[in-house]
Tab-separated table of C-alpha atoms and ligand atoms in Angstrom:
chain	number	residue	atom	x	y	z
A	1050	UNK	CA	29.443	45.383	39.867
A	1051	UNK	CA	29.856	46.667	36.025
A	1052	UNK	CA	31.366	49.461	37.384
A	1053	UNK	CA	33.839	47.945	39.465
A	1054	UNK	CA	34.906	45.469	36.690
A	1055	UNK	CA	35.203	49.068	34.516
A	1056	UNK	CA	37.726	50.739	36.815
A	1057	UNK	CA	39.894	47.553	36.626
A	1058	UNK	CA	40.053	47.476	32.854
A	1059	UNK	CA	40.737	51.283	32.581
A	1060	UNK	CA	43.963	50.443	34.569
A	1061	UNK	CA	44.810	47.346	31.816
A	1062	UNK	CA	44.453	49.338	28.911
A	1063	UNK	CA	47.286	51.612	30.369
A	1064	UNK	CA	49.048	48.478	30.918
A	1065	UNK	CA	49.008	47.261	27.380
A	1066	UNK	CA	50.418	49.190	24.600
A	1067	UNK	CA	48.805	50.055	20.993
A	1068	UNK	CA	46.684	47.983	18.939
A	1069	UNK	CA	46.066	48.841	15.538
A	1070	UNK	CA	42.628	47.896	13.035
A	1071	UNK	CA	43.099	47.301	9.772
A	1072	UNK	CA	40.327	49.024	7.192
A	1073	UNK	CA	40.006	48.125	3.499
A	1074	UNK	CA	39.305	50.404	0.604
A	1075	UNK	CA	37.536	50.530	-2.586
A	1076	UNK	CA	39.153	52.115	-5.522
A	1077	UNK	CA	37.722	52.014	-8.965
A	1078	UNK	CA	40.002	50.328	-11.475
A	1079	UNK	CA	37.979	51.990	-14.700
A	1080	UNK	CA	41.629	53.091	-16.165
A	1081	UNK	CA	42.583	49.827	-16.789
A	1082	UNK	CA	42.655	49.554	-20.835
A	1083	UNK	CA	40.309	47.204	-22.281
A	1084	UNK	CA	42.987	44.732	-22.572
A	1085	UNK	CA	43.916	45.129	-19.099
A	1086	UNK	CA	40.597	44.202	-18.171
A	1087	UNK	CA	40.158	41.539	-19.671
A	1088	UNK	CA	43.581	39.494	-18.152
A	1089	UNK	CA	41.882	40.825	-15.059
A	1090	UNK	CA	38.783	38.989	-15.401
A	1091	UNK	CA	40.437	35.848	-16.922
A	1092	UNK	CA	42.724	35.806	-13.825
A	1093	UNK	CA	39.911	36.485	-11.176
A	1094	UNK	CA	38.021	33.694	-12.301
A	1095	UNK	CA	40.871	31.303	-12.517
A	1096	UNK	CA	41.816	32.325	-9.094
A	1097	UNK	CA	38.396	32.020	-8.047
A	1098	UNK	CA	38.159	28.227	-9.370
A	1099	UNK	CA	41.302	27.192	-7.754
A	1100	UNK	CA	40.442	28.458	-3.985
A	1101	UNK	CA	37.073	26.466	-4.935
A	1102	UNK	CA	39.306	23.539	-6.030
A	1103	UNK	CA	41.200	23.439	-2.481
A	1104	UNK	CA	38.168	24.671	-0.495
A	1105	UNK	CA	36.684	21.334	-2.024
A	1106	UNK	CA	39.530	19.263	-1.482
A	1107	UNK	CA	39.853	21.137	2.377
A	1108	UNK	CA	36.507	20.352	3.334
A	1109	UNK	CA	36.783	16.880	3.186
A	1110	UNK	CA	40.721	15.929	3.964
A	1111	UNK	CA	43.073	17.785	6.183
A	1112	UNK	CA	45.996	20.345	4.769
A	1113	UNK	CA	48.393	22.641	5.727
A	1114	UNK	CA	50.294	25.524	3.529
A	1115	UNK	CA	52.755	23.226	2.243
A	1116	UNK	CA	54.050	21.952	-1.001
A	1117	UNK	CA	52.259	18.896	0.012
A	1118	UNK	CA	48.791	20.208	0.237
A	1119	UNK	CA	49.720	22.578	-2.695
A	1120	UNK	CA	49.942	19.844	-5.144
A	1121	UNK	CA	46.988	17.863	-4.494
A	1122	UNK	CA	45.258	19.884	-6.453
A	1123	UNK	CA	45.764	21.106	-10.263
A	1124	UNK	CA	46.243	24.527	-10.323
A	1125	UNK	CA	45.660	25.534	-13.863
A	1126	UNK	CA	47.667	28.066	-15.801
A	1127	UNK	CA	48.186	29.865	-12.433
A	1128	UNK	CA	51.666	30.573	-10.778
A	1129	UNK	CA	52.964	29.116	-8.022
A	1130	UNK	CA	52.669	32.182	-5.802
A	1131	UNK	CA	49.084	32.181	-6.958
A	1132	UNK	CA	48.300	29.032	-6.103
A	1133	UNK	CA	49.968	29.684	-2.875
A	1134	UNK	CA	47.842	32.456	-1.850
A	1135	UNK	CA	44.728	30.154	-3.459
A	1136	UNK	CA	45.786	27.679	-0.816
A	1137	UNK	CA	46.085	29.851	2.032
A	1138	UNK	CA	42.409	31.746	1.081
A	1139	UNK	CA	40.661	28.099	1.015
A	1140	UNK	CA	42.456	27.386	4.660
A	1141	UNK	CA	41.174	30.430	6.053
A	1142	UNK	CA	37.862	30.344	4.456
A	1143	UNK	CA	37.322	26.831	5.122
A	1144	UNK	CA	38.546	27.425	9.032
A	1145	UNK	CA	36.269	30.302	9.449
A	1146	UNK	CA	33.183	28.801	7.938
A	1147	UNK	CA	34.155	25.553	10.826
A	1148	UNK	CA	34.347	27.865	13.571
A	1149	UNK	CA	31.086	30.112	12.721
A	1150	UNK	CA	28.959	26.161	12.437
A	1151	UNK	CA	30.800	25.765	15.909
A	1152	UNK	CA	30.004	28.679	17.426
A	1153	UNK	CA	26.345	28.711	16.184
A	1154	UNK	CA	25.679	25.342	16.329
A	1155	UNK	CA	24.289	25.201	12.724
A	1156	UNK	CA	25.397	22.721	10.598
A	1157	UNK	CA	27.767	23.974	7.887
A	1158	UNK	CA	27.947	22.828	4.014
A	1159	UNK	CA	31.234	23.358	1.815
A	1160	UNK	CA	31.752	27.417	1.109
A	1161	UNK	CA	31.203	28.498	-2.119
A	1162	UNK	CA	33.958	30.774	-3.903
A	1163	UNK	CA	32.012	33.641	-5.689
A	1164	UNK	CA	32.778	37.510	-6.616
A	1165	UNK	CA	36.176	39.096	-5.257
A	1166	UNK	CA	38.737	37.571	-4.304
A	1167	UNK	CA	41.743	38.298	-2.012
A	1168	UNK	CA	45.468	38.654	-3.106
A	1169	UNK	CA	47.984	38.856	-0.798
A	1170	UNK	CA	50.765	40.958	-1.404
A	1171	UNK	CA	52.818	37.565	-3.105
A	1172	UNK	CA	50.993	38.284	-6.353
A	1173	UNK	CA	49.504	42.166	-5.721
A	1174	UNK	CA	51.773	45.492	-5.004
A	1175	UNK	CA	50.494	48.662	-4.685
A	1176	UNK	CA	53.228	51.577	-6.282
A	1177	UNK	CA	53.271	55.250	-6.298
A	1178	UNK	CA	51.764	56.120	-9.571
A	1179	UNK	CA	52.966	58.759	-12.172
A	1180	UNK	CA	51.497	62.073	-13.794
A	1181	UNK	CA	47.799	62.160	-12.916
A	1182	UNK	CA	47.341	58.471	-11.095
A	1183	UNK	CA	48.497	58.416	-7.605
A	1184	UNK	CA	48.577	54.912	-7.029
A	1185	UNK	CA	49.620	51.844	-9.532
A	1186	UNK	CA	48.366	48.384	-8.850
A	1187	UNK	CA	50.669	45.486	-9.906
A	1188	UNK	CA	48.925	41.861	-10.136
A	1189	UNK	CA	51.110	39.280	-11.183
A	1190	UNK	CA	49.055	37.768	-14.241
A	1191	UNK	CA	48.230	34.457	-16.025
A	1192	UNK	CA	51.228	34.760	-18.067
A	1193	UNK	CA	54.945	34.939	-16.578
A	1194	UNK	CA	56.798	37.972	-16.467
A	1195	UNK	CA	53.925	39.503	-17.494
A	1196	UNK	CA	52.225	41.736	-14.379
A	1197	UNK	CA	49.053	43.405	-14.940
A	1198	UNK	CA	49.980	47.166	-14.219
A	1199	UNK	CA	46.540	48.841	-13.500
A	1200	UNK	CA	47.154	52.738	-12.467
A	1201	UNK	CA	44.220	54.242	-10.761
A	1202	UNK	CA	43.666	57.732	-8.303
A	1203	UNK	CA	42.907	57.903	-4.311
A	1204	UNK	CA	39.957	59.672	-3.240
A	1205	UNK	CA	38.368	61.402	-0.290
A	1206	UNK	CA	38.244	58.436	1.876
A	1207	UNK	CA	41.724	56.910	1.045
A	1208	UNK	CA	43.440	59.912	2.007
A	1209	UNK	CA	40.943	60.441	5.060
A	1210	UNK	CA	42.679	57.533	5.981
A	1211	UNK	CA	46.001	57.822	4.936
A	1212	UNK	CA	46.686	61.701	6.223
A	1213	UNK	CA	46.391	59.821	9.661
A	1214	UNK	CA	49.786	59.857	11.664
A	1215	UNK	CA	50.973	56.212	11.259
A	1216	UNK	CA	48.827	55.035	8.720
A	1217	UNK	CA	50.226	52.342	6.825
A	1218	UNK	CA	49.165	51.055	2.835
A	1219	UNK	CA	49.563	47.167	3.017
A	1220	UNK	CA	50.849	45.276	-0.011
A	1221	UNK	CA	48.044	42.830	-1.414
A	1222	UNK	CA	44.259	43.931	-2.159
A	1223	UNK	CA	40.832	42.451	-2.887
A	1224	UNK	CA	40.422	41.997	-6.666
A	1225	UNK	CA	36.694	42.344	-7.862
A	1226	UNK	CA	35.018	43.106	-11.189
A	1227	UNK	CA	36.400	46.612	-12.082
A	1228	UNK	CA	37.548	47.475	-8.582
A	1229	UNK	CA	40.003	46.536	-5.957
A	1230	UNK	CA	39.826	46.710	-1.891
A	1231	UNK	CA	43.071	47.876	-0.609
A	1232	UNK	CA	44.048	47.508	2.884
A	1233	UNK	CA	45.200	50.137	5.746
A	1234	UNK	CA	46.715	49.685	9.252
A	1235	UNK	CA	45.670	52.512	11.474
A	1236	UNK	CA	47.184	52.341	15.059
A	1237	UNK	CA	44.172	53.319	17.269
A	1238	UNK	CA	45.982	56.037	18.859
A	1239	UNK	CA	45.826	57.497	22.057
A	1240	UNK	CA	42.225	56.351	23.274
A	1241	UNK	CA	40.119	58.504	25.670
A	1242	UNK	CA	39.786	57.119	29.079
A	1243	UNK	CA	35.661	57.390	29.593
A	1244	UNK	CA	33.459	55.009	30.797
A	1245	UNK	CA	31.888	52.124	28.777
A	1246	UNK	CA	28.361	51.927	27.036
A	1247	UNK	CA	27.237	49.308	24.189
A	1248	UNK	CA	24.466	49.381	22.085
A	1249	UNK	CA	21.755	47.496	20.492
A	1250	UNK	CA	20.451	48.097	16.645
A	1251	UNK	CA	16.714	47.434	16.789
A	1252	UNK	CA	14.489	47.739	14.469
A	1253	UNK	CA	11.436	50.007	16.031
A	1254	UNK	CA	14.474	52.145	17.425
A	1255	UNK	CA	17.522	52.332	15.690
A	1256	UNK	CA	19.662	52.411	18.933
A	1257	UNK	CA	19.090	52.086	22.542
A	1258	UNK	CA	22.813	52.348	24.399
A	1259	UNK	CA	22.951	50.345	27.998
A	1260	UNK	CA	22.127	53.590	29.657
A	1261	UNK	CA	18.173	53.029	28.427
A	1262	UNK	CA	18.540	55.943	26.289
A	1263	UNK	CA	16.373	55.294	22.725
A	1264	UNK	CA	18.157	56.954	19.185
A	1265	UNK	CA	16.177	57.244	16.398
A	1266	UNK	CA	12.667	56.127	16.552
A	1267	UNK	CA	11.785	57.169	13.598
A	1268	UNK	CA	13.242	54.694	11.856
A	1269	UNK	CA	10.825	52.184	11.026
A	1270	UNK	CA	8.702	54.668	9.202
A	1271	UNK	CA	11.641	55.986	7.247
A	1272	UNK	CA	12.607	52.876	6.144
A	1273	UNK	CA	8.717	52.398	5.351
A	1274	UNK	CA	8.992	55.140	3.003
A	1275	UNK	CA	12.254	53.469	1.035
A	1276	UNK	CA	10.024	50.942	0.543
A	1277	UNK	CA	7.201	52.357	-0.694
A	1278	UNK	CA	9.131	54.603	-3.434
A	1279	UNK	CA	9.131	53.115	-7.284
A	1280	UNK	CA	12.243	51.139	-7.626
A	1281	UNK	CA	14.516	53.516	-9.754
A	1282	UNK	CA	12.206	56.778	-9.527
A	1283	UNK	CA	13.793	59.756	-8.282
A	1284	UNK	CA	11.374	59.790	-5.333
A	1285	UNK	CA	13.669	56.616	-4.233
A	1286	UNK	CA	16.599	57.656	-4.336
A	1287	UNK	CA	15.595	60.983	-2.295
A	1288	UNK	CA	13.924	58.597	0.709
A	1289	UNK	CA	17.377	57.043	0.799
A	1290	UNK	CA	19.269	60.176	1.215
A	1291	UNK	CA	17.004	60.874	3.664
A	1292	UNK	CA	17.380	57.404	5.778
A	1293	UNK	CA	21.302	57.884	5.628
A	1294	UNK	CA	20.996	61.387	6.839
A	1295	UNK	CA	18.749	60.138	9.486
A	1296	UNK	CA	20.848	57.636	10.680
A	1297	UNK	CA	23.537	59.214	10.845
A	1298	UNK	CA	22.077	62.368	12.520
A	1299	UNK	CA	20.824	59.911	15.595
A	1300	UNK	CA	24.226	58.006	15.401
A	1301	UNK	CA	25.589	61.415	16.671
A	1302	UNK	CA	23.592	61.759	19.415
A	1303	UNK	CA	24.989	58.788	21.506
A	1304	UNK	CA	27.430	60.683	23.843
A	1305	UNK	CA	30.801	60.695	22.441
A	1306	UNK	CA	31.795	62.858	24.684
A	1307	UNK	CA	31.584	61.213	28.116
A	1308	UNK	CA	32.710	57.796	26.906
A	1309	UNK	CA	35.618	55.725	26.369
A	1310	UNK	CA	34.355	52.379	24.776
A	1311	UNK	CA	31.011	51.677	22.759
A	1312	UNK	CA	30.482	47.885	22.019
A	1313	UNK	CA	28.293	47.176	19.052
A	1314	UNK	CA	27.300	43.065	17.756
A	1315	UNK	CA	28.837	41.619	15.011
A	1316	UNK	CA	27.287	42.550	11.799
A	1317	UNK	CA	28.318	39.342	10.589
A	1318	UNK	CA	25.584	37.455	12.419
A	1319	UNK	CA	22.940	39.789	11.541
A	1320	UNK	CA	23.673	39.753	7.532
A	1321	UNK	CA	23.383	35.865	7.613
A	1322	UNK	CA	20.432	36.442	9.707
A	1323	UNK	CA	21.314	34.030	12.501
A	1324	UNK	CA	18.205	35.622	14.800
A	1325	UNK	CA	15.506	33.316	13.533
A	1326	UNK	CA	13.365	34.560	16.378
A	1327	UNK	CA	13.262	38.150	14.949
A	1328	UNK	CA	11.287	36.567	11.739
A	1329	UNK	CA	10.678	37.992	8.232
A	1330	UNK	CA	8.864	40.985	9.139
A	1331	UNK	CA	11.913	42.249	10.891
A	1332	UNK	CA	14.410	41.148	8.534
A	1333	UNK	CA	12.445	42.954	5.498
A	1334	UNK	CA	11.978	46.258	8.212
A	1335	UNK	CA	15.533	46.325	9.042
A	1336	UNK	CA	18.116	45.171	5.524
A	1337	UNK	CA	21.372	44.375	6.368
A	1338	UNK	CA	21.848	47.794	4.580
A	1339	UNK	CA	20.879	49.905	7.455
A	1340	UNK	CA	22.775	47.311	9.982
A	1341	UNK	CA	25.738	48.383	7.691
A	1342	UNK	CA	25.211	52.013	7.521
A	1343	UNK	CA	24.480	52.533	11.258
A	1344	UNK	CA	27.762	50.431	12.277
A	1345	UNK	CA	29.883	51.960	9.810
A	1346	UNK	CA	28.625	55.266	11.286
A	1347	UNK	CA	29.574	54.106	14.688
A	1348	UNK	CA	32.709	53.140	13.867
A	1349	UNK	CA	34.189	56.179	12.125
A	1350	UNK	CA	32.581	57.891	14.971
A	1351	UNK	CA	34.203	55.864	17.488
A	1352	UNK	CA	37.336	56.734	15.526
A	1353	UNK	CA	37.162	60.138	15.428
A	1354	UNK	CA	36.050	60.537	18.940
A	1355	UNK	CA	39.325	58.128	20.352
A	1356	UNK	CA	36.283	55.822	21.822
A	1357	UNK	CA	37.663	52.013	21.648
A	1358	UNK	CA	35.394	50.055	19.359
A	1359	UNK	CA	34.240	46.599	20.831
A	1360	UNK	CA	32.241	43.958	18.932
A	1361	UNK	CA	30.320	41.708	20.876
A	1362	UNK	CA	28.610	38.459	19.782
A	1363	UNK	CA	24.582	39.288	19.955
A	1364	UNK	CA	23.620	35.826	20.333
A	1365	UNK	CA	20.935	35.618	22.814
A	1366	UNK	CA	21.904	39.196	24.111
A	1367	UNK	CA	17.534	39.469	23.974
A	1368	UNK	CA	17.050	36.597	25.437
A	1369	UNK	CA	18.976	36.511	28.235
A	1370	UNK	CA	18.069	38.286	31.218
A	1371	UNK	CA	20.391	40.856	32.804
A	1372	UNK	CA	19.655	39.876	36.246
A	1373	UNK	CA	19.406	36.026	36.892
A	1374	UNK	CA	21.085	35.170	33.490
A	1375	UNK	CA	18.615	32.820	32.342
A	1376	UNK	CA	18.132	32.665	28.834
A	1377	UNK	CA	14.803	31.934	27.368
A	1378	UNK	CA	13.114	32.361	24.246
A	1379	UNK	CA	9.841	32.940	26.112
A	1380	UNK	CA	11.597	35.765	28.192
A	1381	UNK	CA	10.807	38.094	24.953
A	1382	UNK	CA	7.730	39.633	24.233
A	1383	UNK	CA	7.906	41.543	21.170
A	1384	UNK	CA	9.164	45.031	22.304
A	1385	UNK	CA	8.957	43.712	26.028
A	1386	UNK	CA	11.280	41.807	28.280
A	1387	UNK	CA	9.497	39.699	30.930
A	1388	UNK	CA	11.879	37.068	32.633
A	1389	UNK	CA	11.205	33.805	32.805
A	1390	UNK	CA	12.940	33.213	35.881
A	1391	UNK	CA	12.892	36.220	38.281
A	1392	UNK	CA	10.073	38.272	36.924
A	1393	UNK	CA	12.650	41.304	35.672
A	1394	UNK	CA	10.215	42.868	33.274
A	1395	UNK	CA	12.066	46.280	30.934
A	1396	UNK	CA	12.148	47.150	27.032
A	1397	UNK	CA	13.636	44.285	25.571
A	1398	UNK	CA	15.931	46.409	22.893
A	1399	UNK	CA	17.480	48.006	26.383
A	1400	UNK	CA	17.721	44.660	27.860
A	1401	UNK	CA	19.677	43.517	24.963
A	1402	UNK	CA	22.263	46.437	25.323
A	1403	UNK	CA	22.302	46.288	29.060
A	1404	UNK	CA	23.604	42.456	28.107
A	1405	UNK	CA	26.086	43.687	25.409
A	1406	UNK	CA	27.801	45.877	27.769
A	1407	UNK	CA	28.412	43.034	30.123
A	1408	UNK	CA	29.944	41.209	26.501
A	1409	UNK	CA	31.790	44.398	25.936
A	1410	UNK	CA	33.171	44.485	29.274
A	1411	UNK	CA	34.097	40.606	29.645
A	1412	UNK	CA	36.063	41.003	26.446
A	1413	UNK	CA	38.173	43.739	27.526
A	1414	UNK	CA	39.011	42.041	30.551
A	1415	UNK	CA	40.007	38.734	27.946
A	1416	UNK	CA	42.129	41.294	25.993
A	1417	UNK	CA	43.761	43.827	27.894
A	1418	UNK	CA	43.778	41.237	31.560
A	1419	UNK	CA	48.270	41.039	31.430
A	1420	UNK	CA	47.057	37.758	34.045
A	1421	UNK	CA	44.747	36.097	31.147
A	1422	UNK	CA	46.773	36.761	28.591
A	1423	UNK	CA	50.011	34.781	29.493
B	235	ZN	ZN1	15.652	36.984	35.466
C-alpha cells in the first residue's frame, strides 16, 4: 500500500517545480564599538516592548497590518517602519501561538516577548563590507537618520551556505544580544529520486528509521556520562565532544544512499515537551539539546545527499498502531508496542517511525498532489 502511494508521489514531484528552504545564520556582532552596542541594546529592548505592547493588545481584540491597528498602540521613540515590523511580529506570533493551542488542544496564555527579536528587511540591510569585514549590517536606529552600521566577517558555515549555486542573502535578520541571525534561501536543487524512509528519535536508541533498523544505542549511556561530569570541568566538556561525535557518526549510518526522502517530527513539539506520556525521566535522558543536534545532523545530511527533508507532526505517532489505526495510550509499553485493538505487538520506537512514514508520505501527496493543490 505505502509503496504504491510512493510510486505516485515520485511522479508529482517531477510534476512540480523547485521549492526552496530558507536557513538562518548566526554571526557575531563583537565589532560593533561600544557605542554601537549600546543603541543596539536600547533599540532591542524597545522593540522588544512594543511587539509585547501589540501582542497584548492582539490577544485580546482583533487587528490587521494597518494604520488602524498600528496606532492603537503607543509606540515609543520607535519609527514608523519599526513599529510596522513590531506589528507584523505580534500578528505572526500571536497567530502561531493560536494555531499550536489548536492543534494540541492545550489551552494557550498571551506569548511573552523575550531575547531576539526579528527585523525585517524595512529597518535591517545587510551590505558588502569593506577592508577586512565582509559583510555590514545596517539597523535603522532609535534616532532618525541615524542607522546603526555594525560591520562584522562570514565564517565557515555562511559561506558553506552561500558558495551554493543559487543561494540567496535575504535583507532583514534576527537581532540578539551581541549577535544577529541572518537569513538564506537555498533552492533544494535537483533531488534524488529514492524511495522514502522516516525516522523516530528515541531515547534508549537514538534512531530507528521505518525499515526497523536501530542507530545508535549507545546513547543513553553517553548521555549518562554528560551527566555525570562536574559542571565546567574539562572532563565535561570532553563527554560532550564525545556525544556530538557519536551522534553524528550513527546519523551517517541511515542509508543516504538508497533514499530519496527521510521524514523526521517537528522539533518544535519535543522542546515544549508536548509528550507528557514520555515523563521526566525521559525528558532529563534525552535534552532538547540532543533532539537539536541529531535533527540538525539529519538535515545537512539530507542536504548534502539531495534527500527531500519532511517534517512530520509526532503526535501520537507511539500511540497509534500501524495496522488498525487505533490510538491508545495503553497500546505502549515502555520500549514495547502491544495494540489495544488487534493484538499487533513490535518495538514501540519502530512502531512510531513505521507511523511517521505514513505522515511523511500523506504530506507529500498534500504538497506535490497538482489535483489537491488547486
Ligand atoms: Zn492494532
Amino acid at each position: 500500500m505505502l509503496v504504491l502511494d510512493f510510486q505516485l508521489i515520485q511522479c508529482r514531484m517531477g510534476v512540480i517545480g523547485q521549492a526552496a528552504v530558507q536557513r538562518s545564520i548566526k554571526v557575531s556582532l563583537k565589532f560593533a564599538t561600544v557605542a554601537k552596542r549600546y543603541r543596539l541594546a536600547a533599540l532591542l529592548s524597545e522593540v522588544q516592548s512594543c511587539t509585547q505592547r501589540y501582542i497584548d493588545y492582539l490577544w485580546s481584540n482583533p487587528g490587521w497590518l494597518d494604520a488602524k491597528t498600528l496606532n492603537r498602540v503607543g509606540g515609543g521613540s520607535l519609527s514608523y517602519r519599526h513599529r510596522s515590523n513590531c506589528l507584523k511580529v505580534a500578528l505572526e506570533t500571536v497567530s502561531s501561538t493560536r494555531k499550536a493551542a489548536k492543534a494540541t488542544g492545550v489551552e494557550a496564555s498571551c506569548p511573552h516577548v523575550s531575547g531576539a527579536v526579528r527585523l525585517s528587511s524595512l529597518v535591517a540591510k545587510v551590505e558588502p563590507g569593506k577592508g577586512t569585514f565582509d559583510y555590514v549590517l545596517k539597523v535603522s536606529g532609535l534616532i532618525k537618520g541615524e542607522p546603526i552600521v555594525v560591520p562584522f566577517k562570514s565564517h565557515k558555515q555562511l559561506n558553506y551556505w552561500l558558495e551554493k549555486p543559487s543561494a540567496k542573502l535575504l535583507q532583514g535578520c534576527t537581532l540578539g544580544d551581541g549577535w544577529a541571525a541572518l537569513w538564506i534561501e537555498v533552492p533544494d536543487g535537483n533531488l534524488k529520486p529514492g524511495r522514502a524512509i522516516a525516522v523516530d528519535i528515541g531515547v534508549n536508541k537514538l534512531l530507528v528509521d521505518s525499515d526497523g533498523n536501530q542507530y545508535g544505542l549507545e546513547t543513553k549511556a553517553i548521555c549518562a556520562r554528560v551527566r555525570r561530569c562536574k559542571s565546567g570541568s574539562k572532563g565535561k566538556l570532553r563527554a560532550r565532544r564525545a556525544r556530538r561525535d557519536y551522534i553524528n557518526q550513527e546519523v551517517k549510518k541511515l542509508p543516504w544512499d538508497a533514499i530519496g526522502v527521510i521524514g523526521i517530527e517537528r522539533l518544535k513539539d519535543l522542546k515544549r515537551g508536548r509528550r507528557p506520556a514520555r515523563g521526566k525521566t525521559f525528558r532529563k535522558a534525552m535534552a532538547p539539546w540532543t533532539y537539536r543536534v541529531a535533527t540538525a545532523r539529519i538535515e545537512m545530511l539530507a542536504a548534502e545527499n539531495r534527500v527531500r527533508l519532511v517534517v512530520y507532526d509526532p503526535r501520537n505517532t507511539s500511540r497509534e498502531c500501524p495496522v488498525c489505526k487505533t490510538v491508545s495510550k495503553d497500546s505502549r509499553r515502555g520500549e514495547r508496542f502491544c495494540c489495544v485493538g488487534c493484538g499487533h505487538a513490535a518495538d514501540a520506537d519502530f512502531v512510531g517511525a513505521q507511523n511517521g512514514l505514513a505522515r511523511t508520505l500523506q504530506i507529500l501527496g498534500s504538497v506535490w498532489s497538482p489535483r489537491r493543490r488547486s
